[in-house]
Short mmCIF file of C-alpha atoms in Angstrom, two decimals:
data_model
loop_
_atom_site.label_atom_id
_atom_site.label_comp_id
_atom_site.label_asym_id
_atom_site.label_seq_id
_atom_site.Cartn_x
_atom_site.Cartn_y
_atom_site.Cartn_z
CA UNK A 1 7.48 5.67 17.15
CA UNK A 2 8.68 7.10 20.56
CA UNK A 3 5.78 9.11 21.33
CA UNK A 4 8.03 11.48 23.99
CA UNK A 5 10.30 12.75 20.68
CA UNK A 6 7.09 13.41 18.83
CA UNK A 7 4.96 15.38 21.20
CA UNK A 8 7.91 17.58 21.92
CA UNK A 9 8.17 18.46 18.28
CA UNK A 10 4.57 19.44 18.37
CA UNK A 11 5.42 22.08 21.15
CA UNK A 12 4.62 19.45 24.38
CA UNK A 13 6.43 19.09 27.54
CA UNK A 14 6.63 15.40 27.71
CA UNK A 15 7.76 13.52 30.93
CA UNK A 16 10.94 11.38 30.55
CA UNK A 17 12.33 9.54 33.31
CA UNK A 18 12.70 5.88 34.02
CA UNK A 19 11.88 5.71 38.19
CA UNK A 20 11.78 1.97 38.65
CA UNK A 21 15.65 1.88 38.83
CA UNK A 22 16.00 4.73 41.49
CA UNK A 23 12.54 2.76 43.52
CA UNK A 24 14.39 -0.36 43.60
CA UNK A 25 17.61 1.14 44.88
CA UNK A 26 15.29 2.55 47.63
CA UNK A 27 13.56 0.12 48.33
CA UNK A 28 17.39 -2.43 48.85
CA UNK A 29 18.41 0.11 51.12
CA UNK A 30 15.97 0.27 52.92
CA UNK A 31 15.15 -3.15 53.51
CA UNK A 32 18.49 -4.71 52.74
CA UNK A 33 20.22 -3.64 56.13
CA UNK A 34 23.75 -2.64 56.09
CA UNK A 35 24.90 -5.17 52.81
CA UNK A 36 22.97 -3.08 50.42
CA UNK A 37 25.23 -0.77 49.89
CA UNK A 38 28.29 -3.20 49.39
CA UNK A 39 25.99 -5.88 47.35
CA UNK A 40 24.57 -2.56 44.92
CA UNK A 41 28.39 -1.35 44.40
CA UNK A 42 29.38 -5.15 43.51
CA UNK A 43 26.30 -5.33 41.57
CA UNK A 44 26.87 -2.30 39.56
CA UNK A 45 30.64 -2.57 38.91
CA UNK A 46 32.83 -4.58 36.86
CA UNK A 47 33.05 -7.75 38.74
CA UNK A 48 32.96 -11.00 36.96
CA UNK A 49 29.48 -12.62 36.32
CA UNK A 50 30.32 -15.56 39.34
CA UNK A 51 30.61 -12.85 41.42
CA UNK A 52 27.72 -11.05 41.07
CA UNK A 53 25.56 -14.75 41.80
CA UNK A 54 25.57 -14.26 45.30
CA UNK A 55 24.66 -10.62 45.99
CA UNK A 56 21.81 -11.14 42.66
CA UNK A 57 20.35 -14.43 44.59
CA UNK A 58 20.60 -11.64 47.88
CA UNK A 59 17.97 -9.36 46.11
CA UNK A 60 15.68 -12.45 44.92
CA UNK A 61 15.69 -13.18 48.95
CA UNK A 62 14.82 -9.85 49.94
CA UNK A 63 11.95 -10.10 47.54
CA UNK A 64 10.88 -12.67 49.10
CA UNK A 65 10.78 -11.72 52.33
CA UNK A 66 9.19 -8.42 51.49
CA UNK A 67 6.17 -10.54 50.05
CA UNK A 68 5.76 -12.81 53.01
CA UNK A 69 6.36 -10.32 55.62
CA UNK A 70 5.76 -6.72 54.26
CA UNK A 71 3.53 -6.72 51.05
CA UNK A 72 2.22 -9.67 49.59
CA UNK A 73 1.81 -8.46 45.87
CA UNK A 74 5.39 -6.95 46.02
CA UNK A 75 7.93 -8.12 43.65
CA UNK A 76 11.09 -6.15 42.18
CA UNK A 77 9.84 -6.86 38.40
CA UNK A 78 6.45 -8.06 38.92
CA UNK A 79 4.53 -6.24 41.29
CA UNK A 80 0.89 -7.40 41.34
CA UNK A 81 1.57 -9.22 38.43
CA UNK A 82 -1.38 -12.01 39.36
CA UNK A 83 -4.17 -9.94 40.03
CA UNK A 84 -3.62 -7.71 37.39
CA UNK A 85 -3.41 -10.52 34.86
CA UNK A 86 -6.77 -11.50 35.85
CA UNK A 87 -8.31 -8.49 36.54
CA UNK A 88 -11.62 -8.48 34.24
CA UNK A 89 -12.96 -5.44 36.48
CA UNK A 90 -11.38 -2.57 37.44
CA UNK A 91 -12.46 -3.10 40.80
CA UNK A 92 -9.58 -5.28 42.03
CA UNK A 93 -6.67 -2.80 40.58
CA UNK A 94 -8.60 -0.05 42.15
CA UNK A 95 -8.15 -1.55 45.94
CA UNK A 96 -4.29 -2.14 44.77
CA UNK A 97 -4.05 1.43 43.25
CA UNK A 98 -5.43 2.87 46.79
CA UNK A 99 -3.36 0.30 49.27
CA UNK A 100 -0.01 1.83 50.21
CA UNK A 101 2.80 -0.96 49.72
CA UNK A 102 6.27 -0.96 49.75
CA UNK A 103 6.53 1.02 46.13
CA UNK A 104 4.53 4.01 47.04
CA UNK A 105 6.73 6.09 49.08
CA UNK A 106 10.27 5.83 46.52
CA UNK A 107 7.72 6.08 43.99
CA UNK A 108 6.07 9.23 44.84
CA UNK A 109 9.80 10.76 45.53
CA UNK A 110 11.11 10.60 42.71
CA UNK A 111 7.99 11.04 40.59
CA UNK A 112 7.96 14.10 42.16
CA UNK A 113 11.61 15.45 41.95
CA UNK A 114 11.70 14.51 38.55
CA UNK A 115 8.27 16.86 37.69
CA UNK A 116 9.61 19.50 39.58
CA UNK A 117 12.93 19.30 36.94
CA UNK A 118 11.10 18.61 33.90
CA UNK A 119 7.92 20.44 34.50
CA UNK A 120 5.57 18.48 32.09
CA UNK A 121 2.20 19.30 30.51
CA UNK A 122 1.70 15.95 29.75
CA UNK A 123 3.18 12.56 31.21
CA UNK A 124 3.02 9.60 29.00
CA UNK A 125 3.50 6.18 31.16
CA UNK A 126 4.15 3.04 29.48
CA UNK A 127 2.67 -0.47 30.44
CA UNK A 128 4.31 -3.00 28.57
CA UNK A 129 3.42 -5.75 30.98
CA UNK A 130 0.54 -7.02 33.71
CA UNK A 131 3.53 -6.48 36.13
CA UNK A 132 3.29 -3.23 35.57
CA UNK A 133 0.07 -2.08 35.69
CA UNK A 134 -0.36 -1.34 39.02
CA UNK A 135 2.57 0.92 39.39
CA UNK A 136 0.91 3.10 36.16
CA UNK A 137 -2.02 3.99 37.90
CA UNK A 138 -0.16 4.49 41.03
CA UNK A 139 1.53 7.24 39.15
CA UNK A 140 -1.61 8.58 37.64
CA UNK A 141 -3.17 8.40 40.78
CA UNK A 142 -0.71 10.81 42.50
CA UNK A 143 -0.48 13.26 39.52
CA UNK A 144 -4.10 13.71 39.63
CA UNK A 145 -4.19 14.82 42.87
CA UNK A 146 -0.78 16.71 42.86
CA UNK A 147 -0.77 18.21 39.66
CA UNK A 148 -4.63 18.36 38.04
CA UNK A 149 -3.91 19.99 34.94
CA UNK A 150 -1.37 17.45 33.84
CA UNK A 151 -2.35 15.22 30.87
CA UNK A 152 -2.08 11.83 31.75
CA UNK A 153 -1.35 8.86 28.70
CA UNK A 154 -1.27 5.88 29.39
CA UNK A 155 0.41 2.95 26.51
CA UNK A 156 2.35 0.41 25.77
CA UNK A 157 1.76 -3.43 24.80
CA UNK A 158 -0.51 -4.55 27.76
CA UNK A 159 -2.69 -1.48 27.06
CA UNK A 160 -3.11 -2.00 23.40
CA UNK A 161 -3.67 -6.13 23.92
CA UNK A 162 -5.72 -6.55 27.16
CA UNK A 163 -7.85 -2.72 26.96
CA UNK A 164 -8.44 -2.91 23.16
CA UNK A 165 -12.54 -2.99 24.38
CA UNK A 166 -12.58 -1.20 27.44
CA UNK A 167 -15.87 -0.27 28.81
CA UNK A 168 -15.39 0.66 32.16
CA UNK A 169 -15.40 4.39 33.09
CA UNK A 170 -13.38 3.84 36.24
CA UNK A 171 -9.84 4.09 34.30
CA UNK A 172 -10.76 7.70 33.56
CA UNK A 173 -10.08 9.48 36.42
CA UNK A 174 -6.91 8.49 36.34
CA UNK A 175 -5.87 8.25 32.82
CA UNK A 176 -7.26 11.36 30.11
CA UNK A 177 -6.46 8.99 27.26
CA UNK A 178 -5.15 5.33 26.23
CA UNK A 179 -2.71 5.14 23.31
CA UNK A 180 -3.31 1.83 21.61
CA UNK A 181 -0.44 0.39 19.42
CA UNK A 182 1.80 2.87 18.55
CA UNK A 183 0.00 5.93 19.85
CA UNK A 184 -0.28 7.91 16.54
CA UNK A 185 -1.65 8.48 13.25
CA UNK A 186 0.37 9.19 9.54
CA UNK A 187 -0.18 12.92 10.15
CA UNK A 188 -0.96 14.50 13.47
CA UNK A 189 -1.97 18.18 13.59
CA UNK A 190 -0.68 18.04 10.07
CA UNK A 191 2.70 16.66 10.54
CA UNK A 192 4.00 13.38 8.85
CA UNK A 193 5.19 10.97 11.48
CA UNK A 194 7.79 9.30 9.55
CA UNK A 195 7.69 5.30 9.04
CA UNK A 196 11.14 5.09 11.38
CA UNK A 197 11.64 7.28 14.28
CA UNK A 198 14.70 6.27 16.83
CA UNK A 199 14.15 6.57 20.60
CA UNK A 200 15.65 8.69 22.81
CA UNK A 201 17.75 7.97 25.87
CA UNK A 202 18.61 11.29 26.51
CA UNK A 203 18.48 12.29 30.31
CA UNK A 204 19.09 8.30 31.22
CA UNK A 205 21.90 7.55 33.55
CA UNK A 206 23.16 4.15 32.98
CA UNK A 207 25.32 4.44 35.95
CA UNK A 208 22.45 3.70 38.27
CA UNK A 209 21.87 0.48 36.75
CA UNK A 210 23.02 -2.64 37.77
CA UNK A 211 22.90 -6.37 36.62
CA UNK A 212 21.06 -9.17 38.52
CA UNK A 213 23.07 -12.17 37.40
CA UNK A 214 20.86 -15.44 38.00
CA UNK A 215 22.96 -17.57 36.35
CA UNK A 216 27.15 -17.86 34.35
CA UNK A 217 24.92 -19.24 31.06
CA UNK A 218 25.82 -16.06 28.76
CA UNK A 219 22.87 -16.43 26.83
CA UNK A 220 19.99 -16.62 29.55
CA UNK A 221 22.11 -13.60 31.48
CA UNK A 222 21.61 -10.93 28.40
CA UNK A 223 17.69 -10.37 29.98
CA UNK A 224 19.81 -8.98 32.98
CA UNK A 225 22.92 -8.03 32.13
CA UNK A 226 24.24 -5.58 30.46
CA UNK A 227 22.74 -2.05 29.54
CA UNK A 228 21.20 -2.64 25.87
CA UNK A 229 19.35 0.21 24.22
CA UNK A 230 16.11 -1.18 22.26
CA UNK A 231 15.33 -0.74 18.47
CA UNK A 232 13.58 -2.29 15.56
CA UNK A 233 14.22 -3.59 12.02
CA UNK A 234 10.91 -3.67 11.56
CA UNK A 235 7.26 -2.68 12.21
CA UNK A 236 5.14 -6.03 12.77
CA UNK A 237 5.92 -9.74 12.02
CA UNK A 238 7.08 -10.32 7.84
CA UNK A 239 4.82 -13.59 8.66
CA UNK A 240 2.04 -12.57 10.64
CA UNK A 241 0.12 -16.52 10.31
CA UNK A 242 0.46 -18.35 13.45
CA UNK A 243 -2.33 -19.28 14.89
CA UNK A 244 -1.55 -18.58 18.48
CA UNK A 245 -0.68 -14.95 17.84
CA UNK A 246 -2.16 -11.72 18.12
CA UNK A 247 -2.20 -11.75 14.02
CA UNK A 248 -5.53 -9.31 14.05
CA UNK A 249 -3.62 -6.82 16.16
CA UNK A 250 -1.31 -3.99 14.17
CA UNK A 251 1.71 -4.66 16.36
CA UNK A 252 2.00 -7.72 14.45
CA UNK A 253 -0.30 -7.19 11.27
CA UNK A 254 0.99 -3.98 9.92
CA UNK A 255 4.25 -5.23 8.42
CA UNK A 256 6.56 -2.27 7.23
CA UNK A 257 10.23 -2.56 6.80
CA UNK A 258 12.93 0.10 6.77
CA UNK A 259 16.05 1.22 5.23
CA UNK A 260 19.16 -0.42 6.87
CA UNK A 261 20.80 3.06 6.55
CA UNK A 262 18.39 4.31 8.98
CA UNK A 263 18.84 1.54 11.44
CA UNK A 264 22.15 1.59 12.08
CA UNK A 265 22.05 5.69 11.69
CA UNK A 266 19.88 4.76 14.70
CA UNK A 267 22.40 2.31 16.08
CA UNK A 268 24.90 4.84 16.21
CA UNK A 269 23.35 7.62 17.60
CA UNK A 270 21.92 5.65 20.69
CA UNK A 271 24.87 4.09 21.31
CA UNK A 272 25.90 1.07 23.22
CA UNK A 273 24.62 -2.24 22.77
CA UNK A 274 21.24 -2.65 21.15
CA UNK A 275 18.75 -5.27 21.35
CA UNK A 276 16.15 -5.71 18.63
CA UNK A 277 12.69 -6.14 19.67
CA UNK A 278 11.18 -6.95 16.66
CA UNK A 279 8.34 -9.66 16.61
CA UNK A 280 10.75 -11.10 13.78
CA UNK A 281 13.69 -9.73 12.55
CA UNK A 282 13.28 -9.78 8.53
CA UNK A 283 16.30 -11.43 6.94
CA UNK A 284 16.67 -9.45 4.31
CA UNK A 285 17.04 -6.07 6.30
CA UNK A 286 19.38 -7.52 8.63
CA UNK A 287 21.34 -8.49 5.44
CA UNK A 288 21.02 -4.99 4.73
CA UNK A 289 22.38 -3.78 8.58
CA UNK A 290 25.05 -6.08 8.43
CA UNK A 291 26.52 -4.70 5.42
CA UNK A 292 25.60 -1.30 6.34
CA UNK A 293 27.83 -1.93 9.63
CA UNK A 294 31.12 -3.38 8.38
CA UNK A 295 30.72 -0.71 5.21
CA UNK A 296 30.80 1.71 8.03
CA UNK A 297 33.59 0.06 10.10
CA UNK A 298 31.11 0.52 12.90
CA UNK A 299 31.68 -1.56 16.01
CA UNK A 300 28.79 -2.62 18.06
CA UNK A 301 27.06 -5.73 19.34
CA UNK A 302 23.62 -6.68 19.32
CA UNK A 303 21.05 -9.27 19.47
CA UNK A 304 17.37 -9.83 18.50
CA UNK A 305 14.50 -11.90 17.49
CA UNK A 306 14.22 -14.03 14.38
CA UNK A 307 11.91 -17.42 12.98
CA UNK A 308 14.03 -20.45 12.23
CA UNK A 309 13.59 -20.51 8.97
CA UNK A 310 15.13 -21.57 5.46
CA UNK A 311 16.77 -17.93 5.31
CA UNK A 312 19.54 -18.64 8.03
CA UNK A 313 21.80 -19.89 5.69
CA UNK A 314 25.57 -20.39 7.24
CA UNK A 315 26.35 -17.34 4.73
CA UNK A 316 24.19 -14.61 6.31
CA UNK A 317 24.84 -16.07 9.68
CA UNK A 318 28.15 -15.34 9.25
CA UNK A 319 27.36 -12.10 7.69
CA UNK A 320 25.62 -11.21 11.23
CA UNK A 321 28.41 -12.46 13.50
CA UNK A 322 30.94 -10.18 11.77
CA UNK A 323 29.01 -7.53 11.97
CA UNK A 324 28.90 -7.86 15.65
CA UNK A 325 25.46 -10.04 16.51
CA UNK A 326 25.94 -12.16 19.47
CA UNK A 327 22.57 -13.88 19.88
CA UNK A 328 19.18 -14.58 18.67
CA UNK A 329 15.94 -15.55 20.18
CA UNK A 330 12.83 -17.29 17.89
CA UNK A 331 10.22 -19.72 18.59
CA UNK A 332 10.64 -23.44 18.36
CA UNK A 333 7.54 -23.67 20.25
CA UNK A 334 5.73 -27.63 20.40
CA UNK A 335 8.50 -28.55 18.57
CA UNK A 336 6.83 -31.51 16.86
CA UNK A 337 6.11 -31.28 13.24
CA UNK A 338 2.60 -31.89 13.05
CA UNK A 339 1.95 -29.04 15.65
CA UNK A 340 3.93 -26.96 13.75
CA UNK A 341 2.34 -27.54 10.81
CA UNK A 342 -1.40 -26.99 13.04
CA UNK A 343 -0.25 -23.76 14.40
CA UNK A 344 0.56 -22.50 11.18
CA UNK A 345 4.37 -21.55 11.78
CA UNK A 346 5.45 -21.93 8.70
CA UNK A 347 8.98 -23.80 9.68
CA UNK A 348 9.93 -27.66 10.30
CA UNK A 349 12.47 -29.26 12.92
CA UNK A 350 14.34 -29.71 9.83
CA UNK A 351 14.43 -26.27 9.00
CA UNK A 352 14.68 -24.92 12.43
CA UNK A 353 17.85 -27.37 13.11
CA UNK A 354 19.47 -26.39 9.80
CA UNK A 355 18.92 -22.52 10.81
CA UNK A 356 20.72 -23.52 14.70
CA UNK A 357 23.50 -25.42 13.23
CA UNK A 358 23.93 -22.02 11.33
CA UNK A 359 24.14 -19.74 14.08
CA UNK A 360 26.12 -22.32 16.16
CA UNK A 361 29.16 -22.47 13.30
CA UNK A 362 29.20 -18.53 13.11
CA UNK A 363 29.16 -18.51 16.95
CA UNK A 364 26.07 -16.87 17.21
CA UNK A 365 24.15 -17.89 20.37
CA UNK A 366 20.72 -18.97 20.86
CA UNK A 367 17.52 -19.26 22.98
CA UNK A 368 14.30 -20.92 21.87
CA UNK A 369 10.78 -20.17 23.35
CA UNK A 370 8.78 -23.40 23.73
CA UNK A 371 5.53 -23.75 23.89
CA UNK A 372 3.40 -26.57 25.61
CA UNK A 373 0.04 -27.25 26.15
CA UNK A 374 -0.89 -26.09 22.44
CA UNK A 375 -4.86 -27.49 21.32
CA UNK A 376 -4.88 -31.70 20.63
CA UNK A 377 -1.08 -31.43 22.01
CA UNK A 378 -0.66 -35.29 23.84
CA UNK A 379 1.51 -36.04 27.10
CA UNK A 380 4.06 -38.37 24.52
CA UNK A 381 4.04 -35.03 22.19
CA UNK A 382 5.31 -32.90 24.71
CA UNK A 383 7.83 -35.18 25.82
CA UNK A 384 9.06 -35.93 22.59
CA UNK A 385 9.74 -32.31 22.38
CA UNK A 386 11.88 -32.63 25.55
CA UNK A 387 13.67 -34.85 23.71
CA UNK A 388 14.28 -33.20 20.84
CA UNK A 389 15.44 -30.14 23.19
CA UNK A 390 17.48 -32.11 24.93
CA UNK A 391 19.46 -33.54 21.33
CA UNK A 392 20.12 -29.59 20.77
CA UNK A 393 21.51 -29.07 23.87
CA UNK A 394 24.00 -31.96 23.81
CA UNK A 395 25.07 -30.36 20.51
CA UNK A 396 26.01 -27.05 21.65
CA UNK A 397 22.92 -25.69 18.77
CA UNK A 398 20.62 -23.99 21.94
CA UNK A 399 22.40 -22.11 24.88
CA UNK A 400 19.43 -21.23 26.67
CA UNK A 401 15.45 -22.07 25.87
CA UNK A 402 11.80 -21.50 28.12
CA UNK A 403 8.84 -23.21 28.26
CA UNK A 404 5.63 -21.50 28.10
CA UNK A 405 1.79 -22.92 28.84
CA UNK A 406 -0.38 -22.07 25.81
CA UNK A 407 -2.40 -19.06 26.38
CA UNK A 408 -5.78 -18.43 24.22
CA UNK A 409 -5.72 -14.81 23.51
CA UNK A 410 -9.14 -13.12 22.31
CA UNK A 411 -7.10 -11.65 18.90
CA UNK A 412 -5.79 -14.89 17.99
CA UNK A 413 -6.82 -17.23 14.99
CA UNK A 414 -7.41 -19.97 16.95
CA UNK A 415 -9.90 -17.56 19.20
CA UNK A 416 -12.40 -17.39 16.09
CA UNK A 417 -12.11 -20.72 14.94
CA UNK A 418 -11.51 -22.84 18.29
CA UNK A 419 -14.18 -25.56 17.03
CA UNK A 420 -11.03 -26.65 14.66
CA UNK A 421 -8.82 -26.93 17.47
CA UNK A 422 -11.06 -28.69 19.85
CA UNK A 423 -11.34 -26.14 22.36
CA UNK A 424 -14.84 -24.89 24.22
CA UNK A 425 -14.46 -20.86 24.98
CA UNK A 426 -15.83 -19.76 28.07
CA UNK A 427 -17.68 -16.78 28.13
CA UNK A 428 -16.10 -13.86 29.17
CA UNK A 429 -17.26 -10.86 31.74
CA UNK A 430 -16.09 -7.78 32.83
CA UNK A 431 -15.46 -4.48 31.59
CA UNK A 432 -11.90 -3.81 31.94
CA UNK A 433 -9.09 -6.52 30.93
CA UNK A 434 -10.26 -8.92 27.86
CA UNK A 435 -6.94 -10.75 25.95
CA UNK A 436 -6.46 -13.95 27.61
CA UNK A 437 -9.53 -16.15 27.20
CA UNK A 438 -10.77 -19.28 29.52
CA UNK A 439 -11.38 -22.60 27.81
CA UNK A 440 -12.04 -26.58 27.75
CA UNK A 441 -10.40 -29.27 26.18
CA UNK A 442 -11.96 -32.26 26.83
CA UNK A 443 -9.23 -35.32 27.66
CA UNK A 444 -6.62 -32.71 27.77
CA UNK A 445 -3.47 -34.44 29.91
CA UNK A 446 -2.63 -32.50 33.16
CA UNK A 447 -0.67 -29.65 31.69
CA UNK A 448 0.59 -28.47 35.23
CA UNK A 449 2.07 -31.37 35.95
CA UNK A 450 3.52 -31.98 32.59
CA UNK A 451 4.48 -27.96 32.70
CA UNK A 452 6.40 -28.53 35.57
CA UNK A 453 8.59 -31.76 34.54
CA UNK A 454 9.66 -29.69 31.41
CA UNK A 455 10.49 -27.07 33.61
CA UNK A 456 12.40 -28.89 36.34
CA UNK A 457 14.17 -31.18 33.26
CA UNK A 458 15.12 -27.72 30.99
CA UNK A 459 16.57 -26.13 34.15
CA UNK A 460 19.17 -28.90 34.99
CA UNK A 461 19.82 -29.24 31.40
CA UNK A 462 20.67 -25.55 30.78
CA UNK A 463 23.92 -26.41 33.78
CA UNK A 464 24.71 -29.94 32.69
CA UNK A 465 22.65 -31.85 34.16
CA UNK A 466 20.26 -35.14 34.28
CA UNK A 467 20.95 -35.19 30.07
CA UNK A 468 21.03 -39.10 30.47
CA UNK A 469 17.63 -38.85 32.74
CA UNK A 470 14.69 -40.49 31.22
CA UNK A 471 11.06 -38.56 30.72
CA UNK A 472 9.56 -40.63 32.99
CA UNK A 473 12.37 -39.53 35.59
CA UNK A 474 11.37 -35.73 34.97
CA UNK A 475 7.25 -36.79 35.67
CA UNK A 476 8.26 -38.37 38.65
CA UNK A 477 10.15 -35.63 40.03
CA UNK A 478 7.67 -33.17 39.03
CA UNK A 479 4.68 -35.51 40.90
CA UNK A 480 7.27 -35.56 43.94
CA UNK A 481 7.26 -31.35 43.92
#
């Protein structure tokens, strides 16, 4: 549901204006000296990818030198990100919220010339990540004193995962409400929300965006490149049974599905490229959308999320590719069949290859999320999974893929049963963040080291490198850093 399309049909003003763009201009130009301009134009235009490495690894620099010099929380998509992970009182965001830092004075700019155009009864502010969190209450925290009789909503994902029990009054002077999940009910003030509601970019200019272009691999670039609008297939996860995942939560327990007509009705009135955020992409409506799409002659492209599974076959791959999907993401995670089967994924290597080799003939491309440190997971298990990365990478069947440290997350299966998995909860304090929960595992193997060789080993991999290299190499390169 976008919540700014809704409260304007129920007579709102509703605040709609993405700021972090114009900030981070701001903030180039004012620290980047007399190559921002050049290295922005470059950045924004239609140069080639290669070209676009130098001036992108120019901003990553400046970021740095911001933190170590300027503003040590500061960071272009991350700002504060590690305190307000761990933030478990309110107390520690608070001394961010009141600290002027590099952000504040762009912020409060165009915060304010975009109120004065729209002038909004309400302003919703979304917080999909910890990153992020700061920057929200910033906002909050300048509208309060600005503009008093402004409602202020705060949502999005890290809201409705980390302040599902918050206790702590503190948040309230900033914030009149919190919008959990999707922010709504069937009927509101007695009018049906319906089950599929496309967003609206209306008011966005997609001029002022440019591309930060880490690296030439085309399927690690699309998280930076490019200017894809976001949709869904689908409301929650069609399997909703791991046992590392939020499965208790409705983002990914209240499984609806809707008519491919609608999507790609969607598609086309958004425009541009889309990316899918689903949790999983259900086969069968992207069967739907694909056939939808070529019935229409519609030409788009667009990528999303799916599970490796038996469904992939080399039919509906192709199906996708012609009409006009360029790449999927899905979790391989441990990738080691017995973990698989523990975690309650419901797929095999087997199955997960098969579904690759799939994507790979229809010339579909494809990242994998990995996953180490899972509950009883052993050093040889983790490297054997390197391995078995590595074998899909000489093939061509993974262009990109990201390790991830197992996180214990209070809504999780393995959270309420953590005996099974041979884990010790810690007891948890604080009235403000609770998602991410502290643990033992007795004889667990060092996890940052390990963490660290699959890191350093996946990142030469992804350009060609150290293939031949043994696992032992990787740990001793790892120990050396």
């Amino acid at each position: 549901m976008h919540l700014t399309g809704f409260l304007s049909r129920l007579g709102y003003k509703v605040f709609q204006r993405d700021l972090s763009i114009k900030v981070v201009r701001d903030i180039l130009l004012s620290y980047g000296g007399d190559e921002a301009e050049e290295i922005l134009e470059l950045l924004s235009g239609n140069a080639p990818d290669e070209a676009k490495i130098a001036p992108s690894e120019f901003i990553d620099e400046l970021a740095i030198w911001i933190r170590d010099n300027v503003d040590k929380s500061f960071g272009f998509s991350r700002y504060a990100e590690r305190i307000s992970a761990s933030a478990k009182d309110f107390g520690a965001v608070e001394k961010l919220i009141k600290k002027r830092g590099v952000l504040d004075e762009p912020l409060e700019f165009h915060l304010e010339e975009a109120i004065k155009e729209t002038r909004p009864t309400i302003i919703g502010v979304s917080c999909p990540f910890p990153g992020t969190l700061v920057a929200a209450f910033k906002i909050a925290a300048y509208v309060k004193k600005h503009y008093p009789k402004v409602k202020m909503l705060l949502g999005g994902g890290f809201v409705s995962t980390e302040l599902r029990d918050l206790k702590d009054e503190r948040p309230f002077k900033y914030f009149d409400e919190f919008m959990y999940d999707e922010g709504y009910d069937k009927f509101v003030k007695g009018v049906e929300v319906p089950l599929f509601v496309a967003p609206s970019y209306e008011g966005i200019d997609w001029d002022e965006y440019f591309d930060v272009v880490e690296t030439i691999n085309p399927m690690h670039r699309l998280w930076s490149v490019g200017r894809w609008r976001k949709l869904i297939m689908a409301r929650g996860c069609y399997w909703h049974k791991c046992a590392f995942c939020d499965v208790s939560l409705p983002y990914i327990k209240c499984f609806t599905m809707t008519d491919p007509k609608e999507i790609v009705d969607a598609m086309e009135k958004v425009g541009g490229g889309i990316h899918f955020v689903d949790e999983a992409m259900p086969p069968a409506v992207i069967r739907g959308v694909c056939k939808e799409i070529l019935r229409r002659g519609y030409k788009t492209e667009w990528w999303g999320n799916v599970r490796f599974d038996k469904s992939f076959t080399p039919e509906l791959c192709q199906l996708m590719a012609d009409a006009g999907c360029i790449a999927v993401t899905a979790g391989l995670e441990c990738a080691n069949d017995r973990l698989l089967k523990l975690m309650n994924k419901g797929i095999t290597l087997e199955s997960s290859r098969a579904a690759m080799k799939a994507f790979h003939d229809a010339g579909i491309m494809v990242h994998a999320y990995l996953m180490y440190g899972f509950p009883t997971e052993t050093e040889k298990e983790a490297f054997g999974a390197l391995d078995f990365v590595r074998g899909l990478i000489k093939e061509d069947l993974i262009q990109s893929a990201f390790w991830h440290r197992f996180a214990l997350t209070v809504h999780s299966p393995i959270a309420k049963g953590a005996e099974k998995f041979g884990l010790k909860v810690l007891p948890h304090r604080g009235k403000f963040c609770k998602n991410e929960l502290a643990f033992i595992e007795e004889g667990a193997p060092d996890w940052d080291l390990i963490g660290k060789a699959l890191n350093l080993a996946m990142m030469n991999y992804l350009e060609g490198r150290g293939l031949n290299k043994s696992m032992k190499f990787w740990k001793n390169a790892a120990e050396k850093n």
